[in-house]
CSV table of C-alpha atoms in Angstrom, one decimal:
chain,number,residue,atom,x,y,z
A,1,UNK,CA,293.0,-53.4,112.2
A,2,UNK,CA,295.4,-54.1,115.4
A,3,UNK,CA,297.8,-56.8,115.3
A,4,UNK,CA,296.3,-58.5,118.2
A,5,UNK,CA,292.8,-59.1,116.7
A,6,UNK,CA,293.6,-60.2,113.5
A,7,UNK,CA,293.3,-64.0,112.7
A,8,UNK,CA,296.7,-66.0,111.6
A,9,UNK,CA,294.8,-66.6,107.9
A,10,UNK,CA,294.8,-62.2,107.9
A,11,UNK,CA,298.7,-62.0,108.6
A,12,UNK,CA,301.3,-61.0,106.4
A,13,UNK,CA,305.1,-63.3,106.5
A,14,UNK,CA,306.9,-60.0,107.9
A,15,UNK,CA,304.4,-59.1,111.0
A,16,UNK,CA,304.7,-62.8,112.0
A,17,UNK,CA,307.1,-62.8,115.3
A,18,UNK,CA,305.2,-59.6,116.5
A,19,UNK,CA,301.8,-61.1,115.8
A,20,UNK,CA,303.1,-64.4,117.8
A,21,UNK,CA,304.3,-62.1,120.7
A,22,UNK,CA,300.8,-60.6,120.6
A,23,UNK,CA,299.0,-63.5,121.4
A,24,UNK,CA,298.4,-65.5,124.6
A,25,UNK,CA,301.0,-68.7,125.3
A,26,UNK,CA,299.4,-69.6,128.6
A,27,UNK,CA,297.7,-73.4,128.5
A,28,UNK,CA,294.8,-71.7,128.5
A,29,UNK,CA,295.5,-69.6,125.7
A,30,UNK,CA,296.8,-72.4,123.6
A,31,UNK,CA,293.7,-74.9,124.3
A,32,UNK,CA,291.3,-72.0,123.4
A,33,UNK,CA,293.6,-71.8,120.3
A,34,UNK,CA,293.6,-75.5,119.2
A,35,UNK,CA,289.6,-75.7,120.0
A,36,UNK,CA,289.3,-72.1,118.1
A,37,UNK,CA,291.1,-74.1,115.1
A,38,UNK,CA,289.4,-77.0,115.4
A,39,UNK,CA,285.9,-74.9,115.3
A,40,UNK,CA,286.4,-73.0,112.3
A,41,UNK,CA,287.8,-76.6,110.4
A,42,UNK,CA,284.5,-78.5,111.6
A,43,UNK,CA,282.2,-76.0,110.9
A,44,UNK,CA,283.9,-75.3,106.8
A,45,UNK,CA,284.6,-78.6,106.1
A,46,UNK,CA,281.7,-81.1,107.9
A,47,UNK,CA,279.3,-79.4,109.6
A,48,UNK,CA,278.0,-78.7,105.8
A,49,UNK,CA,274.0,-79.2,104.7
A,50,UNK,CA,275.3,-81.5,102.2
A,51,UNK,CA,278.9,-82.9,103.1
A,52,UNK,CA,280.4,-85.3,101.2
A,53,UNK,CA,283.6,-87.6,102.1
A,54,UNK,CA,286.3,-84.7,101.8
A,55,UNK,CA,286.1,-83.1,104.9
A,56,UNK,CA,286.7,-86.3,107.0
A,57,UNK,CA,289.4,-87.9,104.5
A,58,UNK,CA,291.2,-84.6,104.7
A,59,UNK,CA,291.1,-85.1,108.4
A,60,UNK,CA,292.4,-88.8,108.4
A,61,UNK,CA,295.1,-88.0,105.8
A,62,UNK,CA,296.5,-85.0,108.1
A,63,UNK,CA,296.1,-87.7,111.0
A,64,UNK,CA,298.3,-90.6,108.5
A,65,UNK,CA,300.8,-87.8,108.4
A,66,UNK,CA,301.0,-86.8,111.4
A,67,UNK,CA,301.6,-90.7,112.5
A,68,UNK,CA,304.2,-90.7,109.8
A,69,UNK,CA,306.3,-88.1,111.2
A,70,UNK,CA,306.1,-89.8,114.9
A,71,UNK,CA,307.3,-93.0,113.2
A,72,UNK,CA,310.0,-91.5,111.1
A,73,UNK,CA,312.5,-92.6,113.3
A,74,UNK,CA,311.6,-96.3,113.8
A,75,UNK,CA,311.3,-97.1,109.8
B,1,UNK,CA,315.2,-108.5,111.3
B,2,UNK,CA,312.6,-110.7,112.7
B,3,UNK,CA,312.3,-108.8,116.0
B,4,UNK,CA,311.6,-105.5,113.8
B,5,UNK,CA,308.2,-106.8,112.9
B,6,UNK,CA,307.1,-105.6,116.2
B,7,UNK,CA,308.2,-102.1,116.2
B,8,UNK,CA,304.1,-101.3,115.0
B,9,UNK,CA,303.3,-102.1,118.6
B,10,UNK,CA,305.5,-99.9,119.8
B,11,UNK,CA,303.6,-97.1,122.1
B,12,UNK,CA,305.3,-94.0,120.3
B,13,UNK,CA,306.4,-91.3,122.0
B,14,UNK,CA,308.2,-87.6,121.1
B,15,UNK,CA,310.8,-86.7,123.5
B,16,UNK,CA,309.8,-89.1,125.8
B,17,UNK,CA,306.1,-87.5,125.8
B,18,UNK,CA,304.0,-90.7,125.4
B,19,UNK,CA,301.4,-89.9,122.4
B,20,UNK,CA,299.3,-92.7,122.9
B,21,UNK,CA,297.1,-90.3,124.6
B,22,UNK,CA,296.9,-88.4,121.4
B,23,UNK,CA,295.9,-91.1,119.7
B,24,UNK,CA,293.5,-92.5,122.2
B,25,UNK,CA,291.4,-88.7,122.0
B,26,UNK,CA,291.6,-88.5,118.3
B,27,UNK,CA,288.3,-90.4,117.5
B,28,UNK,CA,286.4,-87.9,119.5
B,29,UNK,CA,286.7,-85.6,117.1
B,30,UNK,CA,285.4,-87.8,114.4
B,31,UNK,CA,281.8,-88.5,117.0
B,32,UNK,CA,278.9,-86.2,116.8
B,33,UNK,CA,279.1,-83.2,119.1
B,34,UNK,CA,276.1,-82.1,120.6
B,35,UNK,CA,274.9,-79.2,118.7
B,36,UNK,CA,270.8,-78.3,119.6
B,37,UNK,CA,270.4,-78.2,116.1
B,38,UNK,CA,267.4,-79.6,114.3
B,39,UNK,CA,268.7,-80.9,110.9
B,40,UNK,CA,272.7,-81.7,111.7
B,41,UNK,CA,275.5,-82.3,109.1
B,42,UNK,CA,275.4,-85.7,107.0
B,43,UNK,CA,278.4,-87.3,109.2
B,44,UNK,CA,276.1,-86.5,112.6
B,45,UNK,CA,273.0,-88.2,110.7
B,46,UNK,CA,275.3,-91.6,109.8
B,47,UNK,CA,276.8,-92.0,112.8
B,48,UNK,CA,273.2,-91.3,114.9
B,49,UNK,CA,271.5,-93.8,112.8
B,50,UNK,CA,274.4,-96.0,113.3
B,51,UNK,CA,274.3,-95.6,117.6
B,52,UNK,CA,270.6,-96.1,117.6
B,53,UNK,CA,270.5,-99.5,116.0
B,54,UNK,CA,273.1,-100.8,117.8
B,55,UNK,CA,271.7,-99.5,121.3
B,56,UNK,CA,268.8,-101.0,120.4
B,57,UNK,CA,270.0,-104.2,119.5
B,58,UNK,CA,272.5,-104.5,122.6
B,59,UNK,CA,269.9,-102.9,125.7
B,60,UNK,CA,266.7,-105.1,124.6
B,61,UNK,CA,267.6,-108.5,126.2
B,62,UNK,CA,268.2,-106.2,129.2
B,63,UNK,CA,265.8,-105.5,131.7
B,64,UNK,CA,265.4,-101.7,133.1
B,65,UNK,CA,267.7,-101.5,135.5
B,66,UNK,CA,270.0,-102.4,133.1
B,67,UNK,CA,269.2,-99.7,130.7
B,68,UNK,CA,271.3,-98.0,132.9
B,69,UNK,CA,274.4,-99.4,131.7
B,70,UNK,CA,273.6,-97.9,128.0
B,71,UNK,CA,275.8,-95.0,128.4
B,72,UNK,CA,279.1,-96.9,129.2
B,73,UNK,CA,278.5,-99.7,127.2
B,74,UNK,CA,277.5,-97.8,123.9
B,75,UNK,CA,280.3,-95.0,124.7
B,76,UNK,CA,282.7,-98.0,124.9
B,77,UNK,CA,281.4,-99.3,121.8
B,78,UNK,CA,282.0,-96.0,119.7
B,79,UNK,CA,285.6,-96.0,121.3
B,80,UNK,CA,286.6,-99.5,120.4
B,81,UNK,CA,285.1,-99.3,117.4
B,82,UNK,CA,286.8,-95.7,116.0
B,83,UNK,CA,290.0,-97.0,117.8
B,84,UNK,CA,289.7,-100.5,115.8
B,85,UNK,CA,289.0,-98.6,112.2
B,86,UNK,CA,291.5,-95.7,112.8
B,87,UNK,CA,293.9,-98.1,113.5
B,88,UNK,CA,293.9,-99.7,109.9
B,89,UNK,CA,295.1,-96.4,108.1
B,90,UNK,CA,298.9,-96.6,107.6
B,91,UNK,CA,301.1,-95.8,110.0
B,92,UNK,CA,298.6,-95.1,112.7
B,93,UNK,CA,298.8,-96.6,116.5
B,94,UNK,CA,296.2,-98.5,117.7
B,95,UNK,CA,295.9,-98.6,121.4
B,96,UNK,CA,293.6,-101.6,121.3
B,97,UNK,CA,296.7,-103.9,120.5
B,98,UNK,CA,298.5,-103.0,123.9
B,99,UNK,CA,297.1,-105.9,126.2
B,100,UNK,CA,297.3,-103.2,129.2
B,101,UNK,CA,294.6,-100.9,127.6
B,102,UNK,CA,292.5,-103.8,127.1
B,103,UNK,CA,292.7,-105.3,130.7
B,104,UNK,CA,292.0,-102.0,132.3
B,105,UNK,CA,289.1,-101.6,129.9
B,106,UNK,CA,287.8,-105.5,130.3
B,107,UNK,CA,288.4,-106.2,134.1
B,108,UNK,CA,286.7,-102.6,136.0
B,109,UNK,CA,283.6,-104.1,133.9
B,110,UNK,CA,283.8,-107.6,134.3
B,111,UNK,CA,284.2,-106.7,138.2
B,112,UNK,CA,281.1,-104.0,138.1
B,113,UNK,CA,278.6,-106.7,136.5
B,114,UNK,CA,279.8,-109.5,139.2
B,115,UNK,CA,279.9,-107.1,142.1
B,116,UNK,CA,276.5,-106.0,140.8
B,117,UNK,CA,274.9,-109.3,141.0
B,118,UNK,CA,276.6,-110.3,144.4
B,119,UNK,CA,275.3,-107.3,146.0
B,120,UNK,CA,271.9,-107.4,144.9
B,121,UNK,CA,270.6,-110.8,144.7
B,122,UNK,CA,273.9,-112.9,145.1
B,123,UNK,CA,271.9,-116.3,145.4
B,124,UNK,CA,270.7,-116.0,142.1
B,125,UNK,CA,274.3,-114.8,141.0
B,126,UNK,CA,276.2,-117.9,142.8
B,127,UNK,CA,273.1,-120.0,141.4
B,128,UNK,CA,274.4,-119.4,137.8
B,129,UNK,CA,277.5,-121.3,138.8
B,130,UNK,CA,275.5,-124.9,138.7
B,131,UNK,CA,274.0,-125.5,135.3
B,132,UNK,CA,270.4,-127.3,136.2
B,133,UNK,CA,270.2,-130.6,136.1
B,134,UNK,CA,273.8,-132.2,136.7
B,135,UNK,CA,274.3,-135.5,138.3
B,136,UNK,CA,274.5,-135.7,141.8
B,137,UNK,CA,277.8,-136.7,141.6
B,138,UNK,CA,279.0,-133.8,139.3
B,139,UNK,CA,278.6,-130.7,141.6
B,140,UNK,CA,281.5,-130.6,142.8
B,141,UNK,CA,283.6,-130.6,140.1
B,142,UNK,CA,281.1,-128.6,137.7
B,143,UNK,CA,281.2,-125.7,140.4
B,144,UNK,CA,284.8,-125.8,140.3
B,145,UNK,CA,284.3,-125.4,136.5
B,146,UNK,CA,282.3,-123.0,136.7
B,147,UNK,CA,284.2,-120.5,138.8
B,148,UNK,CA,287.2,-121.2,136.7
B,149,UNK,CA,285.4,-120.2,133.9
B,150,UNK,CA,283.9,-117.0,135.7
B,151,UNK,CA,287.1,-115.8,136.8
B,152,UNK,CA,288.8,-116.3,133.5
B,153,UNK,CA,285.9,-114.0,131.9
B,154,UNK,CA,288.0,-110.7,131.9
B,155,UNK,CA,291.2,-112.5,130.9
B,156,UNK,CA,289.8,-113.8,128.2
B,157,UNK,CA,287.8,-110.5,126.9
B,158,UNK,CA,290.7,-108.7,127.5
B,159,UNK,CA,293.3,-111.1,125.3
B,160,UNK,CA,290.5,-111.5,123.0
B,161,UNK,CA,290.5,-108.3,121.3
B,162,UNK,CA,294.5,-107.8,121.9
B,163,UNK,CA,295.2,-111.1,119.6
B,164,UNK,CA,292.8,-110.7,117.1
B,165,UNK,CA,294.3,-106.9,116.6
B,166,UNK,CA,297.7,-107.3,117.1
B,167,UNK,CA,297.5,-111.0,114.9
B,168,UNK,CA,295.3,-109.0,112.3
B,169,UNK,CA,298.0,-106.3,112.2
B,170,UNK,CA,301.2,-108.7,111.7
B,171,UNK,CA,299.7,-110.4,109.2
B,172,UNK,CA,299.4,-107.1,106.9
B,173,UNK,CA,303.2,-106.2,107.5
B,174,UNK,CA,304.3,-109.3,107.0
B,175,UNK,CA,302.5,-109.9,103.8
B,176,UNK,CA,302.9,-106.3,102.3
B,177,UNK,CA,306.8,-107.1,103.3
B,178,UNK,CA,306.5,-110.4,100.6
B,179,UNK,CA,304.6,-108.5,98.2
B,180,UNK,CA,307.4,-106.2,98.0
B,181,UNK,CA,310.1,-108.4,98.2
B,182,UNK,CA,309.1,-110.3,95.6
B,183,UNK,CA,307.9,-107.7,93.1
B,184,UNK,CA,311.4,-107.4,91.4
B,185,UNK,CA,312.1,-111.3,91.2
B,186,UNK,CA,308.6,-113.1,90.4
B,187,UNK,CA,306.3,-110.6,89.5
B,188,UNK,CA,303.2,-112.9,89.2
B,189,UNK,CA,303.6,-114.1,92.4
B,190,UNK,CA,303.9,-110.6,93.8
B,191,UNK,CA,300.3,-109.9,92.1
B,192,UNK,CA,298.8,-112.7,93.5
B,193,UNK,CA,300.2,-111.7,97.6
B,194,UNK,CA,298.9,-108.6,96.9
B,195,UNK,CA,295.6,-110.1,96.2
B,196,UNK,CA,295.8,-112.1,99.1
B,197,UNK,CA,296.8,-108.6,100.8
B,198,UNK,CA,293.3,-106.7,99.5
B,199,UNK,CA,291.3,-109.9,100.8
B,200,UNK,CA,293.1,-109.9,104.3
B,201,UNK,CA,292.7,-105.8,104.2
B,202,UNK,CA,288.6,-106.4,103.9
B,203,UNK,CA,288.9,-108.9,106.7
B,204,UNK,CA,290.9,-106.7,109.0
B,205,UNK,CA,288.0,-104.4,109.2
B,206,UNK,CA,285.4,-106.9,109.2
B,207,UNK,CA,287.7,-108.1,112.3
B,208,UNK,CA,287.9,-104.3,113.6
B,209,UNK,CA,284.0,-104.4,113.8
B,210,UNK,CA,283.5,-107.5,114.8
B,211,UNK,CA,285.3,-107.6,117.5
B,212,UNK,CA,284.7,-104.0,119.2
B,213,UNK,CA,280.6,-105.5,118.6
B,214,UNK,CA,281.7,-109.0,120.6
B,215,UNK,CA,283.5,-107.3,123.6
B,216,UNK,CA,280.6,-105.1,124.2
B,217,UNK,CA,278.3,-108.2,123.2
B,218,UNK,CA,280.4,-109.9,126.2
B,219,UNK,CA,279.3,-107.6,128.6
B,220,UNK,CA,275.8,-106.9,128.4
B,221,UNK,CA,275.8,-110.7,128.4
B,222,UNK,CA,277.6,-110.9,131.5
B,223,UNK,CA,275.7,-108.3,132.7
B,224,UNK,CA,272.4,-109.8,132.2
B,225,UNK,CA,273.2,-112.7,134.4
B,226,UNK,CA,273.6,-110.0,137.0
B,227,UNK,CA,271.3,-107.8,137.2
């Protein structure tokens, strides 16, 4: 379909800037992205009939990571 | 080298963006959203279960109109508590060693459960400054005592759960820090700090829980004198 209504998972390496200039930068726009993210990981990974430990340790590690990279500078 | 032990504690912060606030909204996305659903995932069930007893076990001693407090005091629970455990992983922040966070979170509640009890039966509040039955001769000290010992209440919630963190926190880095040093020297040695390491790890989150469960303890005491 259209650039602008494909998700980020659909887009191939070369359409990338244009896809990016397609989409909405406004705080707005980027919350609505980040809670849109958030959604689809929640509702794959835990919000599962029967769930096990993954989805919530892949969650933790990605936060370890994260916390790594702010303290890369202090170690 | 000694002073770098401290960096942990440092509030971190990317081009001068402080991320403590990042880190302070992280655990929400580990609580149950509300979702109108029937049968919710396995993590929802857990951590339902989990509220529940607690609520039940902290609002009992409490008369109705205290039940009204539930919402803050088991929301502050869950926050201290996430804050406590997330704060364990490596290389994660834990805003519940800064002393600041804790004083603005003990002294607005300390405040509300005294104002509370001043405003609507403030005899009975004052009363609780005199233990029954002193000596004659002991009142006036004993309600000096006692007034000390109220107004040091959010002080001491406050630098409770600060020391026991940020103690509980040192002690890993600096035993990890032997463990490693000595690994290439005395080996054996090095295995048994790092079995002091595994016990002091289970204790740190004994400590995590305990201690989120006593500050909120603290306050529905406090509270219960009050209301």
């Amino acid at each position: 379909g259209p650039l602008s209504e494909r998700r980020l998972m659909d887009v191939r390496l070369g359409e990338l800037p244009a896809w990016l200039a397609t989409c909405d930068i406004s705080a707005q726009g980027l919350l609505g992205g980040v809670q849109k993210a958030w959604s689809s990981y929640h509702d794959k990974y835990i919000n599962v009939r029967r769930g096990g430990p993954a989805g919530i340790s892949m969650l933790l590690a990605g936060y370890c990571l994260l916390s790594y990279g702010w303290n890369y500078q202090h170690i | 080298m000694n002073l770098s032990f401290f960096d942990q504690f440092a509030s971190p912060s990317l081009m001068g963006i402080p991320l403590v606030i990042i880190a302070m909204m992280f655990p929400t996305l580990m609580l149950p959203s509300q979702d109108n659903r029937w049968i919710t995932n396995r993590l929802s069930s857990i951590q339902s279960w989990l509220i529940h007893m607690i609520t039940k076990q902290l609002m009992i001693p409490l008369n109705k109109k205290g039940h009204k407090w539930s919402l803050i005091l088991m929301s502050l629970m869950m926050l201290l508590l996430s804050i406590n455990l997330l704060g364990l992983l490596p290389y994660t922040f834990t805003p519940t060693t800064q002393l600041s966070m804790n004083m603005a979170l003990a002294l607005p509640l300390w405040m509300a459960t005294l104002l509370t009890g001043l405003r609507n039966q403030p005899s009975i509040s004052l009363g609780h400054l005199l233990p029954e039955g002193t000596p004659t001769l002991l009142i006036p000290a004993l309600i000096l005592i006692e007034t000390t010992s109220l107004l040091i209440r959010p002080l001491a919630l406050g630098v409770r759960l600060t020391a026991n963190l940020t103690a509980g926190h040192l002690l890993i880095q600096l035993i990890s820090t032997a463990t490693v040093a000595l690994l290439p020297s005395m080996p054996t040695v090095s295995i048994l700090t790092s079995l002091i390491l595994l016990l002091l790890t289970m204790l740190e989150i004994a400590v995590a829980m305990i201690q989120a469960y006593v500050f909120v303890l603290l306050l529905s005491l406090y509270l219960q004198e009050n209301i």
